mmCIF file of C-alpha atoms in Angstrom:
data_model
loop_
_atom_site.group_PDB
_atom_site.id
_atom_site.type_symbol
_atom_site.label_atom_id
_atom_site.label_comp_id
_atom_site.label_asym_id
_atom_site.label_seq_id
_atom_site.Cartn_x
_atom_site.Cartn_y
_atom_site.Cartn_z
ATOM 1 C CA UNK A 899 1.203 34.900 -15.811
ATOM 2 C CA UNK A 900 -0.858 32.637 -13.216
ATOM 3 C CA UNK A 901 0.052 29.264 -11.850
ATOM 4 C CA UNK A 902 -0.623 26.222 -14.639
ATOM 5 C CA UNK A 903 -3.490 24.055 -13.807
ATOM 6 C CA UNK A 904 -2.999 20.410 -14.502
ATOM 7 C CA UNK A 905 -5.585 17.716 -14.420
ATOM 8 C CA UNK A 906 -4.284 14.783 -13.616
ATOM 9 C CA UNK A 907 -5.774 10.899 -13.707
ATOM 10 C CA UNK A 908 -5.275 8.305 -11.084
ATOM 11 C CA UNK A 909 -5.229 4.856 -12.009
ATOM 12 C CA UNK A 910 -5.018 1.978 -9.216
ATOM 13 C CA UNK A 911 -7.105 -0.314 -6.752
ATOM 14 C CA UNK A 912 -9.081 2.419 -5.736
ATOM 15 C CA UNK A 913 -12.728 2.469 -4.200
ATOM 16 C CA UNK A 914 -12.286 -1.447 -3.265
ATOM 17 C CA UNK A 915 -12.075 -0.613 0.897
ATOM 18 C CA UNK A 916 -8.901 -1.793 1.085
ATOM 19 C CA UNK A 917 -7.091 0.342 3.418
ATOM 20 C CA UNK A 918 -3.745 -0.132 1.904
ATOM 21 C CA UNK A 919 -4.840 0.697 -1.292
ATOM 22 C CA UNK A 920 -6.632 3.837 -0.046
ATOM 23 C CA UNK A 921 -3.205 5.037 1.482
ATOM 24 C CA UNK A 922 -1.915 4.823 -1.291
ATOM 25 C CA UNK A 923 -4.039 7.116 -3.170
ATOM 26 C CA UNK A 924 -4.232 9.381 -0.468
ATOM 27 C CA UNK A 925 -0.346 9.270 0.129
ATOM 28 C CA UNK A 926 -0.032 10.470 -3.780
ATOM 29 C CA UNK A 927 -2.815 13.184 -3.551
ATOM 30 C CA UNK A 928 -0.634 15.033 -0.679
ATOM 31 C CA UNK A 929 2.404 14.353 -2.010
ATOM 32 C CA UNK A 930 1.141 15.961 -5.502
ATOM 33 C CA UNK A 931 -0.229 18.837 -3.436
ATOM 34 C CA UNK A 932 2.872 19.419 -1.746
ATOM 35 C CA UNK A 933 4.988 19.637 -4.786
ATOM 36 C CA UNK A 934 2.765 21.221 -6.303
ATOM 37 C CA UNK A 935 2.532 24.183 -4.169
ATOM 38 C CA UNK A 936 6.556 23.873 -3.871
ATOM 39 C CA UNK A 937 7.080 24.099 -7.973
ATOM 40 C CA UNK A 938 4.223 26.310 -8.630
ATOM 41 C CA UNK A 939 1.856 24.171 -10.428
ATOM 42 C CA UNK A 940 -1.698 23.485 -9.491
ATOM 43 C CA UNK A 941 -2.864 19.574 -9.677
ATOM 44 C CA UNK A 942 -6.689 18.685 -10.388
ATOM 45 C CA UNK A 943 -6.709 14.916 -9.613
ATOM 46 C CA UNK A 944 -9.006 12.483 -11.082
ATOM 47 C CA UNK A 945 -9.392 9.204 -9.264
ATOM 48 C CA UNK A 946 -10.386 6.107 -11.442
ATOM 49 C CA UNK A 947 -12.375 4.430 -8.533
ATOM 50 C CA UNK A 948 -15.352 1.775 -8.518
ATOM 51 C CA UNK A 949 -17.212 3.678 -6.219
ATOM 52 C CA UNK A 950 -16.443 7.346 -7.326
ATOM 53 C CA UNK A 951 -18.998 8.704 -5.289
ATOM 54 C CA UNK A 952 -17.502 7.703 -2.157
ATOM 55 C CA UNK A 953 -13.841 8.307 -3.440
ATOM 56 C CA UNK A 954 -15.176 12.249 -4.343
ATOM 57 C CA UNK A 955 -16.525 12.613 -1.180
ATOM 58 C CA UNK A 956 -13.858 10.629 1.061
ATOM 59 C CA UNK A 957 -10.691 12.823 -0.621
ATOM 60 C CA UNK A 958 -12.154 15.739 -1.930
ATOM 61 C CA UNK A 959 -11.580 15.023 -5.862
ATOM 62 C CA UNK A 960 -12.934 14.214 -8.867
ATOM 63 C CA UNK A 961 -13.782 10.727 -9.755
ATOM 64 C CA UNK A 962 -14.850 8.872 -12.574
ATOM 65 C CA UNK A 963 -15.736 4.769 -12.800
ATOM 66 C CA UNK A 964 -12.670 2.770 -13.275
ATOM 67 C CA UNK A 965 -15.180 0.011 -15.556
ATOM 68 C CA UNK A 966 -17.327 2.484 -17.513
ATOM 69 C CA UNK A 967 -14.986 2.575 -20.771
ATOM 70 C CA UNK A 968 -16.902 5.815 -22.110
ATOM 71 C CA UNK A 969 -16.617 7.320 -19.282
ATOM 72 C CA UNK A 970 -12.716 6.612 -18.875
ATOM 73 C CA UNK A 971 -12.160 7.472 -22.465
ATOM 74 C CA UNK A 972 -13.771 10.987 -21.605
ATOM 75 C CA UNK A 973 -11.567 11.325 -18.558
ATOM 76 C CA UNK A 974 -8.375 10.807 -20.118
ATOM 77 C CA UNK A 975 -9.262 12.706 -23.316
ATOM 78 C CA UNK A 976 -9.892 15.861 -21.013
ATOM 79 C CA UNK A 977 -6.468 15.425 -19.030
ATOM 80 C CA UNK A 978 -3.233 16.506 -18.966
ATOM 81 C CA UNK A 979 -1.681 13.328 -17.848
ATOM 82 C CA UNK A 980 -1.954 9.805 -16.393
ATOM 83 C CA UNK A 981 -0.169 8.578 -12.836
ATOM 84 C CA UNK A 982 -0.601 4.562 -12.881
ATOM 85 C CA UNK A 983 -0.017 3.525 -9.647
ATOM 86 C CA UNK A 984 1.207 2.544 -7.295
ATOM 87 C CA UNK A 985 0.450 -0.670 -5.117
ATOM 88 C CA UNK A 986 0.848 -4.095 -7.030
ATOM 89 C CA UNK A 987 -1.066 -3.495 -10.142
ATOM 90 C CA UNK A 988 1.035 -5.488 -12.838
ATOM 91 C CA UNK A 989 0.494 -8.916 -11.619
ATOM 92 C CA UNK A 990 -1.129 -12.278 -12.529
ATOM 93 C CA UNK A 991 -1.070 -13.886 -9.617
ATOM 94 C CA UNK A 992 -4.651 -13.251 -8.646
ATOM 95 C CA UNK A 993 -5.915 -13.819 -12.254
ATOM 96 C CA UNK A 994 -5.239 -12.917 -15.556
ATOM 97 C CA UNK A 995 -7.250 -9.966 -15.996
ATOM 98 C CA UNK A 996 -5.629 -7.540 -13.879
ATOM 99 C CA UNK A 997 -2.602 -6.642 -16.105
ATOM 100 C CA UNK A 998 -4.654 -6.385 -19.359
ATOM 101 C CA UNK A 999 -7.107 -3.464 -17.634
ATOM 102 C CA UNK A 1000 -4.085 -1.398 -16.142
ATOM 103 C CA UNK A 1001 -2.017 -1.670 -19.483
ATOM 104 C CA UNK A 1002 -5.052 -0.863 -21.571
ATOM 105 C CA UNK A 1003 -5.351 2.283 -19.385
ATOM 106 C CA UNK A 1004 -2.089 3.308 -19.938
ATOM 107 C CA UNK A 1005 -2.261 2.479 -23.474
ATOM 108 C CA UNK A 1006 -5.190 4.725 -23.775
ATOM 109 C CA UNK A 1007 -3.641 7.627 -22.352
ATOM 110 C CA UNK A 1008 -1.101 7.110 -24.463
ATOM 111 C CA UNK A 1009 -2.834 6.594 -27.842
ATOM 112 C CA UNK A 1010 -4.407 10.317 -26.661
ATOM 113 C CA UNK A 1011 -1.094 11.340 -26.336
ATOM 114 C CA UNK A 1012 -1.054 12.121 -22.844
ATOM 115 C CA UNK A 1013 2.002 11.907 -20.347
ATOM 116 C CA UNK A 1014 2.063 8.669 -18.389
ATOM 117 C CA UNK A 1015 3.634 8.576 -15.070
ATOM 118 C CA UNK A 1016 4.486 4.946 -13.083
ATOM 119 C CA UNK A 1017 4.367 5.790 -9.348
ATOM 120 C CA UNK A 1018 5.984 3.518 -6.973
ATOM 121 C CA UNK A 1019 4.977 0.210 -8.412
ATOM 122 C CA UNK A 1020 5.461 -3.144 -7.488
ATOM 123 C CA UNK A 1021 5.865 -5.059 -10.778
ATOM 124 C CA UNK A 1022 5.211 -8.950 -10.508
ATOM 125 C CA UNK A 1023 4.627 -11.561 -9.879
ATOM 126 C CA UNK A 1024 4.119 -12.228 -13.647
ATOM 127 C CA UNK A 1025 4.218 -15.956 -14.387
ATOM 128 C CA UNK A 1026 2.756 -15.502 -17.721
ATOM 129 C CA UNK A 1027 5.491 -14.810 -20.379
ATOM 130 C CA UNK A 1028 3.217 -13.235 -23.128
ATOM 131 C CA UNK A 1029 2.592 -10.389 -20.665
ATOM 132 C CA UNK A 1030 5.773 -9.162 -20.744
ATOM 133 C CA UNK A 1031 5.759 -7.388 -24.085
ATOM 134 C CA UNK A 1032 2.521 -5.650 -23.304
ATOM 135 C CA UNK A 1033 4.276 -3.950 -20.072
ATOM 136 C CA UNK A 1034 7.210 -3.506 -22.229
ATOM 137 C CA UNK A 1035 5.848 -1.801 -24.932
ATOM 138 C CA UNK A 1036 3.474 0.453 -22.477
ATOM 139 C CA UNK A 1037 6.418 1.387 -19.831
ATOM 140 C CA UNK A 1038 8.956 1.975 -22.899
ATOM 141 C CA UNK A 1039 6.563 5.145 -23.794
ATOM 142 C CA UNK A 1040 6.077 6.131 -20.232
ATOM 143 C CA UNK A 1041 7.432 9.878 -19.286
ATOM 144 C CA UNK A 1042 8.708 8.412 -16.162
ATOM 145 C CA UNK A 1043 8.768 4.771 -14.593
ATOM 146 C CA UNK A 1044 9.276 4.270 -10.645
ATOM 147 C CA UNK A 1045 8.999 0.951 -8.664
ATOM 148 C CA UNK A 1046 9.132 0.434 -5.258
ATOM 149 C CA UNK A 1047 11.611 -2.027 -4.884
ATOM 150 C CA UNK A 1048 14.996 -3.689 -6.452
ATOM 151 C CA UNK A 1049 13.232 -6.575 -7.468
ATOM 152 C CA UNK A 1050 10.510 -4.862 -9.353
ATOM 153 C CA UNK A 1051 13.209 -3.005 -11.574
ATOM 154 C CA UNK A 1052 14.845 -6.270 -12.295
ATOM 155 C CA UNK A 1053 12.060 -7.921 -13.422
ATOM 156 C CA UNK A 1054 11.441 -4.618 -15.779
ATOM 157 C CA UNK A 1055 14.752 -5.217 -16.903
ATOM 158 C CA UNK A 1056 13.968 -9.000 -17.989
ATOM 159 C CA UNK A 1057 11.015 -7.458 -19.713
ATOM 160 C CA UNK A 1058 13.026 -5.385 -21.807
ATOM 161 C CA UNK A 1059 12.593 -2.015 -19.945
ATOM 162 C CA UNK A 1060 16.203 -0.288 -19.897
ATOM 163 C CA UNK A 1061 17.244 0.178 -16.313
ATOM 164 C CA UNK A 1062 18.530 3.549 -16.704
ATOM 165 C CA UNK A 1063 14.477 4.389 -17.334
ATOM 166 C CA UNK A 1064 13.407 2.753 -14.136
ATOM 167 C CA UNK A 1065 13.813 4.531 -10.380
ATOM 168 C CA UNK A 1066 13.310 3.097 -7.382
ATOM 169 C CA UNK A 1067 11.870 4.383 -4.515
ATOM 170 C CA UNK A 1068 9.556 3.649 -1.553
ATOM 171 C CA UNK A 1069 6.087 3.317 -1.361
ATOM 172 C CA UNK A 1070 4.442 6.189 -1.394
ATOM 173 C CA UNK A 1071 2.448 5.460 1.881
ATOM 174 C CA UNK A 1072 5.908 6.138 3.628
ATOM 175 C CA UNK A 1073 5.296 9.618 3.470
ATOM 176 C CA UNK A 1074 1.868 9.591 4.838
ATOM 177 C CA UNK A 1075 1.272 11.791 7.778
ATOM 178 C CA UNK A 1076 -0.975 11.885 10.516
ATOM 179 C CA UNK A 1077 -3.551 14.227 10.506
ATOM 180 C CA UNK A 1078 -5.101 16.365 13.271
ATOM 181 C CA UNK A 1079 -5.949 14.070 16.008
ATOM 182 C CA UNK A 1080 -9.403 12.491 15.894
ATOM 183 C CA UNK A 1081 -11.975 11.031 18.793
ATOM 184 C CA UNK A 1082 -11.161 7.409 19.041
ATOM 185 C CA UNK A 1083 -13.607 4.901 17.776
ATOM 186 C CA UNK A 1084 -14.957 2.611 19.892
ATOM 187 C CA UNK A 1085 -13.597 1.053 23.058
ATOM 188 C CA UNK A 1086 -9.862 2.315 23.372
ATOM 189 C CA UNK A 1087 -7.306 -0.027 25.327
ATOM 190 C CA UNK A 1088 -5.846 1.368 28.429
ATOM 191 C CA UNK A 1089 -2.638 -0.938 28.446
ATOM 192 C CA UNK A 1090 0.215 -1.097 25.642
ATOM 193 C CA UNK A 1091 -1.143 -2.190 22.421
ATOM 194 C CA UNK A 1092 0.248 -4.900 20.195
ATOM 195 C CA UNK A 1093 -1.698 -4.556 16.683
ATOM 196 C CA UNK A 1094 -2.103 -7.183 14.409
ATOM 197 C CA UNK A 1095 -3.035 -7.164 10.957
ATOM 198 C CA UNK A 1096 -4.288 -10.436 9.385
ATOM 199 C CA UNK A 1097 -6.047 -11.781 6.487
ATOM 200 C CA UNK A 1098 -6.911 -15.300 4.587
ATOM 201 C CA UNK A 1099 -4.538 -16.939 2.780
ATOM 202 C CA UNK A 1100 -3.968 -20.934 3.892
ATOM 203 C CA UNK A 1101 -6.941 -22.955 2.632
ATOM 204 C CA UNK A 1102 -6.610 -24.961 5.765
ATOM 205 C CA UNK A 1103 -6.142 -21.578 7.909
ATOM 206 C CA UNK A 1104 -2.804 -22.807 9.397
ATOM 207 C CA UNK A 1105 -1.342 -19.106 8.643
ATOM 208 C CA UNK A 1106 -4.519 -17.901 11.281
ATOM 209 C CA UNK A 1107 -3.761 -20.698 13.470
ATOM 210 C CA UNK A 1108 -0.302 -20.165 14.128
ATOM 211 C CA UNK A 1109 -1.242 -16.290 14.788
ATOM 212 C CA UNK A 1110 -3.353 -17.205 17.284
ATOM 213 C CA UNK A 1111 -1.042 -19.660 19.230
ATOM 214 C CA UNK A 1112 1.792 -17.046 18.948
ATOM 215 C CA UNK A 1113 -0.566 -14.593 20.494
ATOM 216 C CA UNK A 1114 -1.331 -16.708 23.008
ATOM 217 C CA UNK A 1115 2.204 -17.080 24.023
ATOM 218 C CA UNK A 1116 2.484 -13.224 23.873
ATOM 219 C CA UNK A 1117 -0.002 -12.617 26.475
ATOM 220 C CA UNK A 1118 0.993 -15.137 28.762
ATOM 221 C CA UNK A 1119 4.737 -13.622 28.964
ATOM 222 C CA UNK A 1120 3.351 -9.826 28.872
ATOM 223 C CA UNK A 1121 1.123 -7.205 30.158
ATOM 224 C CA UNK A 1122 0.012 -6.425 26.417
ATOM 225 C CA UNK A 1123 -3.475 -5.726 24.828
ATOM 226 C CA UNK A 1124 -3.971 -7.381 21.438
ATOM 227 C CA UNK A 1125 -5.530 -4.778 18.802
ATOM 228 C CA UNK A 1126 -6.850 -6.458 16.076
ATOM 229 C CA UNK A 1127 -6.735 -3.897 12.646
ATOM 230 C CA UNK A 1128 -8.642 -4.908 9.555
ATOM 231 C CA UNK A 1129 -7.228 -3.536 6.722
ATOM 232 C CA UNK A 1130 -9.485 -4.685 3.834
ATOM 233 C CA UNK A 1131 -12.920 -4.991 4.681
ATOM 234 C CA UNK A 1132 -15.298 -7.185 5.153
ATOM 235 C CA UNK A 1133 -12.377 -9.908 4.783
ATOM 236 C CA UNK A 1134 -9.747 -9.171 7.098
ATOM 237 C CA UNK A 1135 -12.078 -8.385 9.885
ATOM 238 C CA UNK A 1136 -13.623 -12.128 9.628
ATOM 239 C CA UNK A 1137 -9.855 -12.888 9.707
ATOM 240 C CA UNK A 1138 -9.165 -11.585 12.811
ATOM 241 C CA UNK A 1139 -12.492 -12.520 14.337
ATOM 242 C CA UNK A 1140 -11.282 -16.310 13.318
ATOM 243 C CA UNK A 1141 -8.378 -15.382 15.271
ATOM 244 C CA UNK A 1142 -9.561 -14.270 18.384
ATOM 245 C CA UNK A 1143 -11.974 -17.265 18.243
ATOM 246 C CA UNK A 1144 -9.045 -19.504 17.914
ATOM 247 C CA UNK A 1145 -7.367 -17.510 21.026
ATOM 248 C CA UNK A 1146 -9.701 -18.789 23.442
ATOM 249 C CA UNK A 1147 -12.269 -17.383 26.032
ATOM 250 C CA UNK A 1148 -9.310 -16.987 28.702
ATOM 251 C CA UNK A 1149 -7.862 -14.070 26.789
ATOM 252 C CA UNK A 1150 -11.341 -12.230 25.399
ATOM 253 C CA UNK A 1151 -10.858 -9.418 27.741
ATOM 254 C CA UNK A 1152 -7.156 -8.602 26.569
ATOM 255 C CA UNK A 1153 -8.299 -8.136 22.688
ATOM 256 C CA UNK A 1154 -10.419 -5.875 21.043
ATOM 257 C CA UNK A 1155 -10.915 -5.333 16.711
ATOM 258 C CA UNK A 1156 -11.215 -1.772 15.488
ATOM 259 C CA UNK A 1157 -14.582 -0.821 14.106
ATOM 260 C CA UNK A 1158 -14.887 -0.214 10.584
ATOM 261 C CA UNK A 1159 -12.326 2.284 9.354
ATOM 262 C CA UNK A 1160 -12.001 3.575 5.597
ATOM 263 C CA UNK A 1161 -9.906 6.536 5.789
ATOM 264 C CA UNK A 1162 -6.406 5.826 5.846
ATOM 265 C CA UNK A 1163 -5.079 8.354 8.246
ATOM 266 C CA UNK A 1164 -7.548 7.104 10.739
ATOM 267 C CA UNK A 1165 -6.263 3.603 10.271
ATOM 268 C CA UNK A 1166 -3.003 5.249 10.861
ATOM 269 C CA UNK A 1167 -3.410 6.987 14.133
ATOM 270 C CA UNK A 1168 -4.576 3.458 15.309
ATOM 271 C CA UNK A 1169 -1.045 1.791 14.099
ATOM 272 C CA UNK A 1170 0.436 4.828 15.608
ATOM 273 C CA UNK A 1171 -0.813 4.202 19.057
ATOM 274 C CA UNK A 1172 0.547 0.498 18.981
ATOM 275 C CA UNK A 1173 3.682 -0.311 20.663
ATOM 276 C CA UNK A 1174 4.332 -3.273 18.139
ATOM 277 C CA UNK A 1175 2.851 -4.290 15.294
ATOM 278 C CA UNK A 1176 2.096 -7.761 13.942
ATOM 279 C CA UNK A 1177 1.352 -7.741 10.186
ATOM 280 C CA UNK A 1178 0.234 -9.885 7.121
ATOM 281 C CA UNK A 1179 -0.962 -7.111 5.308
ATOM 282 C CA UNK A 1180 1.914 -4.970 3.544
ATOM 283 C CA UNK A 1181 0.623 -1.698 4.650
ATOM 284 C CA UNK A 1182 0.144 -2.518 7.844
ATOM 285 C CA UNK A 1183 3.946 -2.991 8.254
ATOM 286 C CA UNK A 1184 4.795 0.186 6.088
ATOM 287 C CA UNK A 1185 2.184 2.303 8.244
ATOM 288 C CA UNK A 1186 4.086 1.256 11.291
ATOM 289 C CA UNK A 1187 7.250 1.928 9.732
ATOM 290 C CA UNK A 1188 6.227 5.390 8.853
ATOM 291 C CA UNK A 1189 5.348 5.970 12.358
ATOM 292 C CA UNK A 1190 8.479 4.250 13.814
ATOM 293 C CA UNK A 1191 6.393 1.064 15.111
ATOM 294 C CA UNK A 1192 8.521 -2.175 15.524
ATOM 295 C CA UNK A 1193 7.030 -4.545 13.523
ATOM 296 C CA UNK A 1194 7.006 -8.047 12.620
ATOM 297 C CA UNK A 1195 6.158 -9.428 9.164
ATOM 298 C CA UNK A 1196 4.267 -12.539 8.229
ATOM 299 C CA UNK A 1197 5.059 -13.360 4.617
ATOM 300 C CA UNK A 1198 2.440 -14.372 2.213
ATOM 301 C CA UNK A 1199 3.940 -12.606 -0.626
ATOM 302 C CA UNK A 1200 7.736 -11.512 -1.802
ATOM 303 C CA UNK A 1201 6.661 -8.158 -1.450
ATOM 304 C CA UNK A 1202 6.493 -8.865 2.207
ATOM 305 C CA UNK A 1203 9.793 -9.660 2.642
ATOM 306 C CA UNK A 1204 11.115 -7.038 -0.328
ATOM 307 C CA UNK A 1205 9.971 -3.828 1.880
ATOM 308 C CA UNK A 1206 11.356 -5.215 5.425
ATOM 309 C CA UNK A 1207 14.757 -5.977 3.445
ATOM 310 C CA UNK A 1208 14.845 -2.335 2.890
ATOM 311 C CA UNK A 1209 14.797 -1.672 6.703
ATOM 312 C CA UNK A 1210 17.089 -4.947 7.317
ATOM 313 C CA UNK A 1211 14.356 -6.761 8.843
ATOM 314 C CA UNK A 1212 13.331 -10.289 7.867
ATOM 315 C CA UNK A 1213 10.169 -11.788 8.541
ATOM 316 C CA UNK A 1214 9.329 -13.991 11.283
ATOM 317 C CA UNK A 1215 7.654 -16.732 9.164
ATOM 318 C CA UNK A 1216 5.648 -17.631 6.025
ATOM 319 C CA UNK A 1217 2.306 -18.474 5.359
ATOM 320 C CA UNK A 1218 3.977 -21.455 3.550
ATOM 321 C CA UNK A 1219 5.787 -22.446 6.455
ATOM 322 C CA UNK A 1220 3.618 -20.891 9.732
ATOM 323 C CA UNK A 1221 5.632 -21.081 13.061
ATOM 324 C CA UNK A 1222 3.703 -19.940 16.316
ATOM 325 C CA UNK A 1223 7.013 -20.409 18.459
ATOM 326 C CA UNK A 1224 9.084 -17.921 15.903
ATOM 327 C CA UNK A 1225 6.457 -15.589 15.785
ATOM 328 C CA UNK A 1226 6.121 -15.128 19.571
ATOM 329 C CA UNK A 1227 9.741 -14.790 19.690
ATOM 330 C CA UNK A 1228 10.186 -12.244 17.789
ATOM 331 C CA UNK A 1229 6.938 -10.146 18.879
ATOM 332 C CA UNK A 1230 8.222 -10.645 22.446
ATOM 333 C CA UNK A 1231 11.458 -9.513 21.402
ATOM 334 C CA UNK A 1232 10.609 -6.161 20.070
ATOM 335 C CA UNK A 1233 7.824 -5.847 23.165
ATOM 336 C CA UNK A 1234 10.602 -5.593 25.452
ATOM 337 C CA UNK A 1235 13.055 -3.650 23.050
ATOM 338 C CA UNK A 1236 10.916 -1.029 21.485
ATOM 339 C CA UNK A 1237 13.476 2.062 21.983
ATOM 340 C CA UNK A 1238 16.526 0.240 20.946
ATOM 341 C CA UNK A 1239 14.608 -0.552 17.726
ATOM 342 C CA UNK A 1240 13.748 2.788 17.255
ATOM 343 C CA UNK A 1241 17.378 4.130 17.829
ATOM 344 C CA UNK A 1242 18.499 1.333 15.259
ATOM 345 C CA UNK A 1243 16.066 2.061 12.424
ATOM 346 C CA UNK A 1244 15.384 5.796 12.422
ATOM 347 C CA UNK A 1245 17.827 6.554 9.972
ATOM 348 C CA UNK A 1246 16.817 4.286 7.285
ATOM 349 C CA UNK A 1247 12.990 5.172 8.259
ATOM 350 C CA UNK A 1248 13.522 9.106 7.813
ATOM 351 C CA UNK A 1249 15.436 8.308 4.547
ATOM 352 C CA UNK A 1250 12.521 6.233 3.232
ATOM 353 C CA UNK A 1251 9.919 8.912 4.111
ATOM 354 C CA UNK A 1252 12.063 11.534 2.174
ATOM 355 C CA UNK A 1253 12.306 9.518 -0.877
ATOM 356 C CA UNK A 1254 8.508 8.645 -0.855
ATOM 357 C CA UNK A 1255 8.016 12.307 -2.315
ATOM 358 C CA UNK A 1256 10.039 11.701 -5.107
ATOM 359 C CA UNK A 1257 7.723 10.588 -7.839
ATOM 360 C CA UNK A 1258 5.684 13.556 -7.243
ATOM 361 C CA UNK A 1259 8.277 15.957 -7.537
ATOM 362 C CA UNK A 1260 8.968 14.348 -11.089
ATOM 363 C CA UNK A 1261 5.973 14.876 -11.943
ATOM 364 C CA UNK A 1262 5.718 18.500 -11.192
ATOM 365 C CA UNK A 1263 8.962 18.814 -12.597
ATOM 366 C CA UNK A 1264 7.463 17.634 -15.983
ATOM 367 C CA UNK A 1265 5.086 20.172 -16.084
ATOM 368 C CA UNK A 1266 7.291 22.982 -15.113
ATOM 369 C CA UNK A 1267 10.572 22.560 -16.836
ATOM 370 C CA UNK A 1268 10.977 22.230 -20.447
ATOM 371 C CA UNK A 1269 10.924 18.487 -21.807
ATOM 372 C CA UNK A 1270 10.718 16.442 -25.047
ATOM 373 C CA UNK A 1271 7.216 14.797 -25.913
ATOM 374 C CA UNK A 1272 7.407 11.040 -25.616
#
């Protein structure tokens, strides 16, 4: 009897040139492959993407257009299951359309009697209580539920999802590994690097002005080179250039920005080459942790604080209260204490890396072990 082959659909924020979400996709694909080989099942992933041609080319998988209902329906009908996640899919902070879209995909799969696996999602914020019933109804019919932090589990509990059905695991990107060494893109800094990931958030740009002021203080007191790492193109590139401009001509030679990077493992390699990382983007901080690079967080969303809390780290400041002095102080402290930081955090990081593969392990087990139909 041959190895069973299972077509599994992946639903997430894929194909939008967001390095963090692309890293989630790459991490899930690698974890499924590893666990499938370990447990004797071959997964054939089919990714719902806004740009299916590019997604298929980048990752060597099948892909379907996420916004064409007939195509989504055919894809789910021909599948053996659906993975929803990871990432912050079920939140209404950015608008009212996100939750209905992802819940609709889940409910369609369930209507077609396909098992649904919630893969390390960050739930919330959900400001509109009428969404609670939608999420509860869909999640209570899922074969497996995993979330990336205790706060997400608690929120699901308030919605009526039983706590014993929800497993807390790290973000899947904690399990992402470097691939074979690539040739660096652009000019590679010769001095030790502080990586910086910024995004637009405040309308008055006060958060980016504080980052610029902090980085000037850091350059005054170190020999560092500042390397900007745009995670979401093109907006993060524009935010990076804004900070560079506000740092002034004096430090022009000690700053650079990566050329456009779309493959997550290429960005992971950039982060791995840093001594310290200053990050607003969640996945810039997760990349750093996975490569044992000391990180300084600037919080614009509770998910930043929640991730850093798992490593016993507090954010240096927030976009609500930008603080250039606190940001500079924390960055310089890590810059001068890299090895001590690594020694202190090594055990916690290694544990998260191992736990990041748990959802893929559970999914492979579902298809290789006797189970009850949901």
